[in-house]
């Protein structure tokens, strides 16, 4: 399952949720947390249930519940008793215990769903490795805005104030073999800025990025889709590898060794996933 673009839609806006589900996003998140005012939570649960009942097969349909310790249990009761999503997003995940709590709630409804764990606090960053290895965790998502608020940092366009946390999250995800999804780019009108930031996230090793507007999705998908040139290079590398016994060999004037072979394999694997 590829998760290049993860598009959020407010859980109390049925038409926006349905429109998001027809976008090119790989994952659509029906949000019961930040996007919904406290007084509207109950109505949002019903709206999400109705949209899930539409039964669309694509994209992956995820529901962001409220954090453990608030109304996560109530949210899960609402969405697991009816047509179920493909995954559940857990905000403000601060430990593997939070994920295990969600797993226990799943068990009450005989559900077995992947959990997308959102890392957006100092505690979550410091425990990212244990969160990533929790049995139900299938992806780590990095939330820079909430993290900055949690630690009292000032957000900048350069992002140096959250760079350590951003790198630690992707390292934890990679070590555990789960997806790493980068933080949102909040100015959805700034296509050039989004393109640059997404390219940087891809260089860090992220697999995808959060989107808050459908217009961001094509830019994000493009950044996490191997280019034709990359695919052709990878094919040449693996072709030579298959025809030689040498541990190091030359392709296009470049010396190729094990790390570059692994990179070529990842490029072709990703290209196959997004076809």
mmCIF file of C-alpha atoms in Angstrom:
data_model
loop_
_atom_site.group_PDB
_atom_site.id
_atom_site.type_symbol
_atom_site.label_atom_id
_atom_site.label_comp_id
_atom_site.label_asym_id
_atom_site.label_seq_id
_atom_site.Cartn_x
_atom_site.Cartn_y
_atom_site.Cartn_z
ATOM 1 C CA UNK A 1 0.000 0.000 0.000
ATOM 2 C CA UNK A 2 1.471 3.350 -1.047
ATOM 3 C CA UNK A 3 0.857 6.460 1.036
ATOM 4 C CA UNK A 4 2.358 9.370 -0.862
ATOM 5 C CA UNK A 5 -0.397 11.886 -0.106
ATOM 6 C CA UNK A 6 -2.523 11.879 3.058
ATOM 7 C CA UNK A 7 -5.412 14.327 2.596
ATOM 8 C CA UNK A 8 -7.414 15.542 5.593
ATOM 9 C CA UNK A 9 -11.107 16.412 5.483
ATOM 10 C CA UNK A 10 -13.222 17.717 8.398
ATOM 11 C CA UNK A 11 -15.456 15.047 9.870
ATOM 12 C CA UNK A 12 -18.442 17.360 10.184
ATOM 13 C CA UNK A 13 -18.473 18.277 6.482
ATOM 14 C CA UNK A 14 -19.921 15.310 4.526
ATOM 15 C CA UNK A 15 -19.614 16.883 1.099
ATOM 16 C CA UNK A 16 -15.985 17.858 1.664
ATOM 17 C CA UNK A 17 -15.245 14.303 2.830
ATOM 18 C CA UNK A 18 -16.906 12.853 -0.255
ATOM 19 C CA UNK A 19 -15.034 15.270 -2.513
ATOM 20 C CA UNK A 20 -11.727 14.356 -0.842
ATOM 21 C CA UNK A 21 -12.485 10.690 -1.474
ATOM 22 C CA UNK A 22 -12.641 11.385 -5.219
ATOM 23 C CA UNK A 23 -9.277 13.164 -5.264
ATOM 24 C CA UNK A 24 -5.974 11.620 -6.339
ATOM 25 C CA UNK A 25 -4.852 11.259 -2.718
ATOM 26 C CA UNK A 26 -3.583 7.841 -1.674
ATOM 27 C CA UNK A 27 -5.142 8.251 1.789
ATOM 28 C CA UNK A 28 -8.139 10.350 2.820
ATOM 29 C CA UNK A 29 -8.483 11.110 6.532
ATOM 30 C CA UNK A 30 -11.901 11.909 7.937
ATOM 31 C CA UNK A 31 -10.956 14.057 10.906
ATOM 32 C CA UNK A 32 -12.824 13.862 14.209
ATOM 33 C CA UNK A 33 -10.131 15.733 16.138
ATOM 34 C CA UNK A 34 -8.805 19.230 15.435
ATOM 35 C CA UNK A 35 -11.122 19.965 12.504
ATOM 36 C CA UNK A 36 -14.267 19.533 14.617
ATOM 37 C CA UNK A 37 -15.431 21.820 17.430
ATOM 38 C CA UNK A 38 -16.235 20.031 20.717
ATOM 39 C CA UNK A 39 -19.934 20.773 20.399
ATOM 40 C CA UNK A 40 -20.018 19.164 16.952
ATOM 41 C CA UNK A 41 -18.229 15.888 17.756
ATOM 42 C CA UNK A 42 -21.368 13.730 17.992
ATOM 43 C CA UNK A 43 -22.725 15.020 14.691
ATOM 44 C CA UNK A 44 -19.319 14.495 13.083
ATOM 45 C CA UNK A 45 -19.260 10.845 14.159
ATOM 46 C CA UNK A 46 -22.586 10.306 12.443
ATOM 47 C CA UNK A 47 -21.403 12.125 9.331
ATOM 48 C CA UNK A 48 -18.255 9.992 9.133
ATOM 49 C CA UNK A 49 -20.345 6.824 9.539
ATOM 50 C CA UNK A 50 -22.544 7.940 6.645
ATOM 51 C CA UNK A 51 -19.588 8.641 4.376
ATOM 52 C CA UNK A 52 -17.932 5.330 5.257
ATOM 53 C CA UNK A 53 -21.195 3.644 4.272
ATOM 54 C CA UNK A 54 -20.646 4.892 0.705
ATOM 55 C CA UNK A 55 -18.329 1.900 0.379
ATOM 56 C CA UNK A 56 -15.703 3.311 -1.991
ATOM 57 C CA UNK A 57 -12.718 0.988 -2.435
ATOM 58 C CA UNK A 58 -10.159 3.696 -3.127
ATOM 59 C CA UNK A 59 -8.404 5.654 -1.774
ATOM 60 C CA UNK A 60 -7.494 4.258 1.651
ATOM 61 C CA UNK A 61 -10.085 5.681 4.036
ATOM 62 C CA UNK A 62 -8.773 6.573 7.466
ATOM 63 C CA UNK A 63 -10.467 8.170 10.480
ATOM 64 C CA UNK A 64 -8.515 10.382 12.856
ATOM 65 C CA UNK A 65 -9.999 9.834 16.276
ATOM 66 C CA UNK A 66 -9.393 12.002 19.312
ATOM 67 C CA UNK A 67 -6.410 11.226 21.557
ATOM 68 C CA UNK A 68 -6.324 8.430 24.089
ATOM 69 C CA UNK A 69 -7.616 9.874 27.361
ATOM 70 C CA UNK A 70 -10.177 12.128 25.713
ATOM 71 C CA UNK A 71 -12.847 10.631 23.438
ATOM 72 C CA UNK A 72 -10.927 8.017 21.434
ATOM 73 C CA UNK A 73 -13.092 5.232 22.844
ATOM 74 C CA UNK A 74 -16.316 7.036 21.919
ATOM 75 C CA UNK A 75 -15.022 7.738 18.407
ATOM 76 C CA UNK A 76 -14.025 4.114 17.881
ATOM 77 C CA UNK A 77 -17.373 2.857 19.133
ATOM 78 C CA UNK A 78 -19.098 5.024 16.533
ATOM 79 C CA UNK A 79 -16.953 4.024 13.571
ATOM 80 C CA UNK A 80 -16.420 0.338 14.371
ATOM 81 C CA UNK A 81 -20.064 -0.537 14.899
ATOM 82 C CA UNK A 82 -20.877 0.430 11.314
ATOM 83 C CA UNK A 83 -18.989 0.264 8.003
ATOM 84 C CA UNK A 84 -15.341 0.370 8.962
ATOM 85 C CA UNK A 85 -12.490 2.511 7.677
ATOM 86 C CA UNK A 86 -9.307 0.994 6.271
ATOM 87 C CA UNK A 87 -7.197 2.465 9.057
ATOM 88 C CA UNK A 88 -7.319 4.658 12.152
ATOM 89 C CA UNK A 89 -5.095 7.637 12.887
ATOM 90 C CA UNK A 90 -4.134 8.257 16.498
ATOM 91 C CA UNK A 91 -3.174 11.878 17.233
ATOM 92 C CA UNK A 92 -0.761 12.954 19.942
ATOM 93 C CA UNK A 93 0.668 9.458 20.281
ATOM 94 C CA UNK A 94 3.159 9.643 23.129
ATOM 95 C CA UNK A 95 3.981 6.000 23.845
ATOM 96 C CA UNK A 96 3.466 2.446 22.682
ATOM 97 C CA UNK A 97 0.926 2.190 25.511
ATOM 98 C CA UNK A 98 -1.330 4.615 23.609
ATOM 99 C CA UNK A 99 -1.261 2.305 20.582
ATOM 100 C CA UNK A 100 -1.920 -0.740 22.760
ATOM 101 C CA UNK A 101 -4.945 1.041 24.247
ATOM 102 C CA UNK A 102 -6.360 1.446 20.756
ATOM 103 C CA UNK A 103 -5.619 -2.219 20.032
ATOM 104 C CA UNK A 104 -7.609 -3.228 23.124
ATOM 105 C CA UNK A 105 -10.506 -1.083 21.951
ATOM 106 C CA UNK A 106 -10.268 -2.775 18.547
ATOM 107 C CA UNK A 107 -10.535 -6.149 20.278
ATOM 108 C CA UNK A 108 -13.876 -5.160 21.792
ATOM 109 C CA UNK A 109 -15.281 -4.922 18.262
ATOM 110 C CA UNK A 110 -13.298 -7.793 16.766
ATOM 111 C CA UNK A 111 -11.433 -5.271 14.603
ATOM 112 C CA UNK A 112 -7.902 -5.514 13.256
ATOM 113 C CA UNK A 113 -6.970 -2.211 11.641
ATOM 114 C CA UNK A 114 -3.624 -0.532 11.007
ATOM 115 C CA UNK A 115 -2.896 2.472 13.194
ATOM 116 C CA UNK A 116 -1.262 5.574 11.765
ATOM 117 C CA UNK A 117 0.469 7.095 14.794
ATOM 118 C CA UNK A 118 0.865 10.861 14.764
ATOM 119 C CA UNK A 119 4.022 12.133 16.472
ATOM 120 C CA UNK A 120 3.419 15.729 17.539
ATOM 121 C CA UNK A 121 4.782 16.215 21.051
ATOM 122 C CA UNK A 122 8.153 16.130 22.774
ATOM 123 C CA UNK A 123 7.214 12.872 24.517
ATOM 124 C CA UNK A 124 6.131 11.326 21.231
ATOM 125 C CA UNK A 125 9.374 12.269 19.496
ATOM 126 C CA UNK A 126 11.499 10.806 22.285
ATOM 127 C CA UNK A 127 9.492 7.564 22.164
ATOM 128 C CA UNK A 128 9.096 7.394 18.397
ATOM 129 C CA UNK A 129 11.045 4.142 18.177
ATOM 130 C CA UNK A 130 8.784 2.284 20.625
ATOM 131 C CA UNK A 131 5.673 3.725 18.993
ATOM 132 C CA UNK A 132 6.874 2.587 15.576
ATOM 133 C CA UNK A 133 7.395 -0.983 16.793
ATOM 134 C CA UNK A 134 3.978 -1.299 18.468
ATOM 135 C CA UNK A 135 2.140 -4.175 16.806
ATOM 136 C CA UNK A 136 -0.687 -2.105 15.291
ATOM 137 C CA UNK A 137 1.439 0.823 14.100
ATOM 138 C CA UNK A 138 1.636 0.856 10.310
ATOM 139 C CA UNK A 139 2.955 4.402 9.830
ATOM 140 C CA UNK A 140 4.437 7.312 11.755
ATOM 141 C CA UNK A 141 3.274 10.800 10.850
ATOM 142 C CA UNK A 142 5.187 13.880 11.909
ATOM 143 C CA UNK A 143 3.186 16.889 13.129
ATOM 144 C CA UNK A 144 5.434 19.924 13.259
ATOM 145 C CA UNK A 145 2.817 22.512 14.192
ATOM 146 C CA UNK A 146 1.637 20.828 17.392
ATOM 147 C CA UNK A 147 5.206 19.876 18.288
ATOM 148 C CA UNK A 148 6.344 23.496 18.019
ATOM 149 C CA UNK A 149 3.498 24.549 20.298
ATOM 150 C CA UNK A 150 4.331 21.778 22.757
ATOM 151 C CA UNK A 151 7.983 22.758 23.119
ATOM 152 C CA UNK A 152 7.482 26.524 22.780
ATOM 153 C CA UNK A 153 9.355 26.782 19.488
ATOM 154 C CA UNK A 154 8.704 29.426 16.855
ATOM 155 C CA UNK A 155 7.915 27.988 13.450
ATOM 156 C CA UNK A 156 10.114 29.267 10.633
ATOM 157 C CA UNK A 157 10.123 28.686 6.896
ATOM 158 C CA UNK A 158 13.486 26.925 7.225
ATOM 159 C CA UNK A 159 12.124 24.484 9.803
ATOM 160 C CA UNK A 160 15.382 24.154 11.721
ATOM 161 C CA UNK A 161 13.465 24.279 15.021
ATOM 162 C CA UNK A 162 11.827 20.907 14.230
ATOM 163 C CA UNK A 163 14.517 19.318 12.065
ATOM 164 C CA UNK A 164 15.809 16.957 14.749
ATOM 165 C CA UNK A 165 12.297 15.687 15.480
ATOM 166 C CA UNK A 166 11.554 15.365 11.765
ATOM 167 C CA UNK A 167 14.669 13.261 11.247
ATOM 168 C CA UNK A 168 14.111 11.184 14.374
ATOM 169 C CA UNK A 169 10.596 10.311 13.235
ATOM 170 C CA UNK A 170 11.697 9.088 9.820
ATOM 171 C CA UNK A 171 14.572 7.116 11.358
ATOM 172 C CA UNK A 172 12.215 5.384 13.805
ATOM 173 C CA UNK A 173 9.785 4.531 11.019
ATOM 174 C CA UNK A 174 12.524 3.186 8.767
ATOM 175 C CA UNK A 175 14.040 1.056 11.524
ATOM 176 C CA UNK A 176 10.618 -0.475 12.232
ATOM 177 C CA UNK A 177 9.745 -0.956 8.578
ATOM 178 C CA UNK A 178 6.650 1.259 8.634
ATOM 179 C CA UNK A 179 5.699 4.257 6.491
ATOM 180 C CA UNK A 180 6.937 7.739 7.379
ATOM 181 C CA UNK A 181 4.590 10.616 6.505
ATOM 182 C CA UNK A 182 5.876 14.192 6.693
ATOM 183 C CA UNK A 183 4.188 17.202 8.240
ATOM 184 C CA UNK A 184 1.676 19.481 6.549
ATOM 185 C CA UNK A 185 2.678 22.520 4.483
ATOM 186 C CA UNK A 186 0.150 25.029 5.766
ATOM 187 C CA UNK A 187 0.116 27.554 2.890
ATOM 188 C CA UNK A 188 -1.917 25.609 0.338
ATOM 189 C CA UNK A 189 -1.682 28.510 -2.142
ATOM 190 C CA UNK A 190 2.138 28.326 -2.282
ATOM 191 C CA UNK A 191 2.757 25.578 -4.822
ATOM 192 C CA UNK A 192 6.459 26.342 -5.248
ATOM 193 C CA UNK A 193 7.054 26.272 -1.502
ATOM 194 C CA UNK A 194 5.171 22.987 -1.208
ATOM 195 C CA UNK A 195 7.197 21.479 -4.035
ATOM 196 C CA UNK A 196 10.495 22.462 -2.397
ATOM 197 C CA UNK A 197 9.466 21.241 1.054
ATOM 198 C CA UNK A 198 8.133 17.955 -0.276
ATOM 199 C CA UNK A 199 11.307 17.335 -2.253
ATOM 200 C CA UNK A 200 13.283 17.909 0.953
ATOM 201 C CA UNK A 201 11.076 15.459 2.842
ATOM 202 C CA UNK A 202 11.676 12.859 0.137
ATOM 203 C CA UNK A 203 15.433 13.395 0.464
ATOM 204 C CA UNK A 204 15.144 12.848 4.232
ATOM 205 C CA UNK A 205 13.584 9.457 3.513
ATOM 206 C CA UNK A 206 9.887 10.138 4.003
ATOM 207 C CA UNK A 207 7.372 8.089 2.027
ATOM 208 C CA UNK A 208 4.643 10.701 1.849
ATOM 209 C CA UNK A 209 3.261 13.976 3.161
ATOM 210 C CA UNK A 210 0.101 15.314 4.773
ATOM 211 C CA UNK A 211 -2.142 17.535 2.627
ATOM 212 C CA UNK A 212 -4.872 19.903 3.778
ATOM 213 C CA UNK A 213 -6.212 20.832 0.332
ATOM 214 C CA UNK A 214 -6.822 18.725 -2.788
ATOM 215 C CA UNK A 215 -4.661 21.137 -4.809
ATOM 216 C CA UNK A 216 -1.640 19.960 -2.827
ATOM 217 C CA UNK A 217 -2.117 16.309 -3.745
ATOM 218 C CA UNK A 218 -0.674 16.265 -7.297
ATOM 219 C CA UNK A 219 2.470 18.103 -6.167
ATOM 220 C CA UNK A 220 2.992 15.667 -3.302
ATOM 221 C CA UNK A 221 2.296 12.593 -5.422
ATOM 222 C CA UNK A 222 4.773 13.761 -8.033
ATOM 223 C CA UNK A 223 7.541 14.252 -5.468
ATOM 224 C CA UNK A 224 7.141 10.716 -4.127
ATOM 225 C CA UNK A 225 6.833 9.073 -7.543
ATOM 226 C CA UNK A 226 10.131 8.022 -9.182
ATOM 227 C CA UNK A 227 10.851 9.970 -12.356
ATOM 228 C CA UNK A 228 11.345 8.205 -15.684
ATOM 229 C CA UNK A 229 15.047 9.028 -15.482
ATOM 230 C CA UNK A 230 15.312 7.482 -12.009
ATOM 231 C CA UNK A 231 13.515 4.331 -13.151
ATOM 232 C CA UNK A 232 15.729 3.978 -16.213
ATOM 233 C CA UNK A 233 18.860 4.405 -14.070
ATOM 234 C CA UNK A 234 17.630 1.817 -11.588
ATOM 235 C CA UNK A 235 16.867 -0.649 -14.385
ATOM 236 C CA UNK A 236 20.356 -0.215 -15.829
ATOM 237 C CA UNK A 237 21.945 -0.732 -12.420
ATOM 238 C CA UNK A 238 20.047 -3.927 -11.726
ATOM 239 C CA UNK A 239 20.596 -5.207 -15.234
ATOM 240 C CA UNK A 240 24.368 -4.868 -14.840
ATOM 241 C CA UNK A 241 24.194 -6.365 -11.358
ATOM 242 C CA UNK A 242 22.444 -9.419 -12.736
ATOM 243 C CA UNK A 243 25.119 -9.862 -15.401
ATOM 244 C CA UNK A 244 28.212 -9.524 -13.237
ATOM 245 C CA UNK A 245 29.788 -11.239 -10.273
ATOM 246 C CA UNK A 246 31.592 -8.062 -9.190
ATOM 247 C CA UNK A 247 30.663 -6.429 -5.907
ATOM 248 C CA UNK A 248 31.379 -2.994 -7.387
ATOM 249 C CA UNK A 249 30.742 -2.087 -11.020
ATOM 250 C CA UNK A 250 30.269 0.921 -13.295
ATOM 251 C CA UNK A 251 27.060 2.315 -14.764
ATOM 252 C CA UNK A 252 27.047 5.553 -16.763
ATOM 253 C CA UNK A 253 30.500 6.447 -15.404
ATOM 254 C CA UNK A 254 29.348 5.976 -11.789
ATOM 255 C CA UNK A 255 30.746 3.345 -9.466
ATOM 256 C CA UNK A 256 27.872 1.249 -8.097
ATOM 257 C CA UNK A 257 28.128 -0.609 -4.790
ATOM 258 C CA UNK A 258 25.670 -2.182 -2.337
ATOM 259 C CA UNK A 259 24.022 1.058 -1.088
ATOM 260 C CA UNK A 260 23.317 2.215 -4.634
ATOM 261 C CA UNK A 261 21.978 -1.217 -5.569
ATOM 262 C CA UNK A 262 19.601 -0.979 -2.604
ATOM 263 C CA UNK A 263 18.557 2.497 -3.790
ATOM 264 C CA UNK A 264 17.855 1.150 -7.276
ATOM 265 C CA UNK A 265 15.735 -1.641 -5.800
ATOM 266 C CA UNK A 266 13.727 0.879 -3.749
ATOM 267 C CA UNK A 267 13.123 3.042 -6.818
ATOM 268 C CA UNK A 268 11.712 0.153 -8.833
ATOM 269 C CA UNK A 269 9.654 -1.098 -5.908
ATOM 270 C CA UNK A 270 8.103 2.346 -5.434
ATOM 271 C CA UNK A 271 7.499 2.701 -9.193
ATOM 272 C CA UNK A 272 5.607 -0.597 -9.200
ATOM 273 C CA UNK A 273 3.526 0.475 -6.193
ATOM 274 C CA UNK A 274 2.289 3.684 -7.818
ATOM 275 C CA UNK A 275 1.466 2.249 -11.236
#
